[in-house]
Amino acid sequence: MTAAELRSRILARLYAIRARDCESGRGDGWVNRADVVAEFGTQAEFALSVLEEIGHVASRKYQVRISGHGCIAHESTFDKE
C-alpha cells in the first residue's frame, strides 16, 4: 500500500467513525490514536502526522478525529469514482 492509499484509508475510517457517532448521538468522532495505529500498522503514525499537518485530522492529547477539511477532502473522492 502506498503512503497516499494509507492516508486515504485512515481518512475513510475516521470519517465513518465520526458519521456513526454523530448519527447515534453517542460521541463526536474522537478515537484513541493508538487504536488507529493498531488497525493500520506502524506506518499509520507517519500518515496521521501528515494528515494533522495539512489539517485533515484534528488531535487532542492521545485522540484524533477527521476534521471538517478532512471530511470535505474525503467526500471529494466520491466524485472521482
mmCIF file of C-alpha atoms in Angstrom, residues 4-78:
data_model
loop_
_atom_site.group_PDB
_atom_site.id
_atom_site.type_symbol
_atom_site.label_atom_id
_atom_site.label_comp_id
_atom_site.label_asym_id
_atom_site.label_seq_id
_atom_site.Cartn_x
_atom_site.Cartn_y
_atom_site.Cartn_z
ATOM 1 C CA ALA A 4 -1.303 8.065 -0.220
ATOM 2 C CA GLU A 5 -3.501 4.952 -0.071
ATOM 3 C CA LEU A 6 -2.837 4.614 3.650
ATOM 4 C CA ARG A 7 -3.780 8.248 4.287
ATOM 5 C CA SER A 8 -6.943 7.767 2.245
ATOM 6 C CA ARG A 9 -7.912 4.625 4.183
ATOM 7 C CA ILE A 10 -7.288 6.327 7.513
ATOM 8 C CA LEU A 11 -9.437 9.300 6.464
ATOM 9 C CA ALA A 12 -12.199 6.937 5.320
ATOM 10 C CA ARG A 13 -12.119 5.112 8.665
ATOM 11 C CA LEU A 14 -12.145 8.321 10.709
ATOM 12 C CA TYR A 15 -14.963 9.688 8.530
ATOM 13 C CA ALA A 16 -17.061 6.575 9.163
ATOM 14 C CA ILE A 17 -16.433 6.782 12.903
ATOM 15 C CA ARG A 18 -17.388 10.462 13.114
ATOM 16 C CA ALA A 19 -20.509 9.951 10.974
ATOM 17 C CA ARG A 20 -21.571 6.948 13.083
ATOM 18 C CA ASP A 21 -21.004 8.820 16.333
ATOM 19 C CA CYS A 22 -22.959 11.857 15.152
ATOM 20 C CA GLU A 23 -25.845 9.731 13.898
ATOM 21 C CA SER A 24 -26.065 7.797 17.140
ATOM 22 C CA GLY A 25 -25.642 10.856 19.349
ATOM 23 C CA ARG A 26 -23.118 8.926 21.446
ATOM 24 C CA GLY A 27 -19.906 10.706 20.542
ATOM 25 C CA ASP A 28 -18.181 13.128 18.259
ATOM 26 C CA GLY A 29 -15.697 11.019 16.352
ATOM 27 C CA TRP A 30 -12.689 11.106 18.670
ATOM 28 C CA VAL A 31 -10.711 7.855 18.778
ATOM 29 C CA ASN A 32 -7.554 6.796 20.517
ATOM 30 C CA ARG A 33 -4.530 7.373 18.269
ATOM 31 C CA ALA A 34 -3.088 4.023 19.383
ATOM 32 C CA ASP A 35 -6.208 2.266 18.066
ATOM 33 C CA VAL A 36 -5.651 3.761 14.618
ATOM 34 C CA VAL A 37 -2.016 2.656 14.648
ATOM 35 C CA ALA A 38 -3.047 -0.821 15.818
ATOM 36 C CA GLU A 39 -5.573 -1.087 12.980
ATOM 37 C CA PHE A 40 -3.353 0.257 10.186
ATOM 38 C CA GLY A 41 0.162 -0.580 11.377
ATOM 39 C CA THR A 42 3.168 1.444 12.430
ATOM 40 C CA GLN A 43 3.181 3.442 9.174
ATOM 41 C CA ALA A 44 -0.095 4.990 10.380
ATOM 42 C CA GLU A 45 1.775 7.188 12.848
ATOM 43 C CA PHE A 46 3.562 8.966 9.999
ATOM 44 C CA ALA A 47 0.362 9.127 7.947
ATOM 45 C CA LEU A 48 -1.515 10.681 10.875
ATOM 46 C CA SER A 49 1.208 13.271 11.390
ATOM 47 C CA VAL A 50 0.962 14.293 7.724
ATOM 48 C CA LEU A 51 -2.846 14.423 7.875
ATOM 49 C CA GLU A 52 -2.618 16.589 11.001
ATOM 50 C CA GLU A 53 -0.105 18.918 9.368
ATOM 51 C CA ILE A 54 -2.354 19.552 6.365
ATOM 52 C CA GLY A 55 -5.434 19.987 8.566
ATOM 53 C CA HIS A 56 -7.351 16.834 7.611
ATOM 54 C CA VAL A 57 -7.099 15.329 11.094
ATOM 55 C CA ALA A 58 -7.529 17.100 14.422
ATOM 56 C CA SER A 59 -5.808 15.877 17.556
ATOM 57 C CA ARG A 60 -6.021 16.432 21.276
ATOM 58 C CA LYS A 61 -3.612 14.634 23.551
ATOM 59 C CA TYR A 62 -3.896 10.958 22.534
ATOM 60 C CA GLN A 63 -7.066 11.234 20.474
ATOM 61 C CA VAL A 64 -7.668 12.011 16.799
ATOM 62 C CA ARG A 65 -10.667 12.609 14.549
ATOM 63 C CA ILE A 66 -11.264 13.713 10.997
ATOM 64 C CA SER A 67 -11.582 17.488 10.687
ATOM 65 C CA GLY A 68 -14.061 19.408 8.575
ATOM 66 C CA HIS A 69 -11.361 19.856 5.936
ATOM 67 C CA GLY A 70 -10.709 16.119 6.059
ATOM 68 C CA CYS A 71 -14.410 15.368 5.587
ATOM 69 C CA ILE A 72 -14.558 17.575 2.505
ATOM 70 C CA ALA A 73 -11.373 16.020 1.103
ATOM 71 C CA HIS A 74 -12.738 12.517 1.717
ATOM 72 C CA GLU A 75 -16.129 13.326 0.196
ATOM 73 C CA SER A 76 -14.500 14.803 -2.889
ATOM 74 C CA THR A 77 -13.021 11.400 -3.701
ATOM 75 C CA PHE A 78 -16.566 10.093 -4.250
#
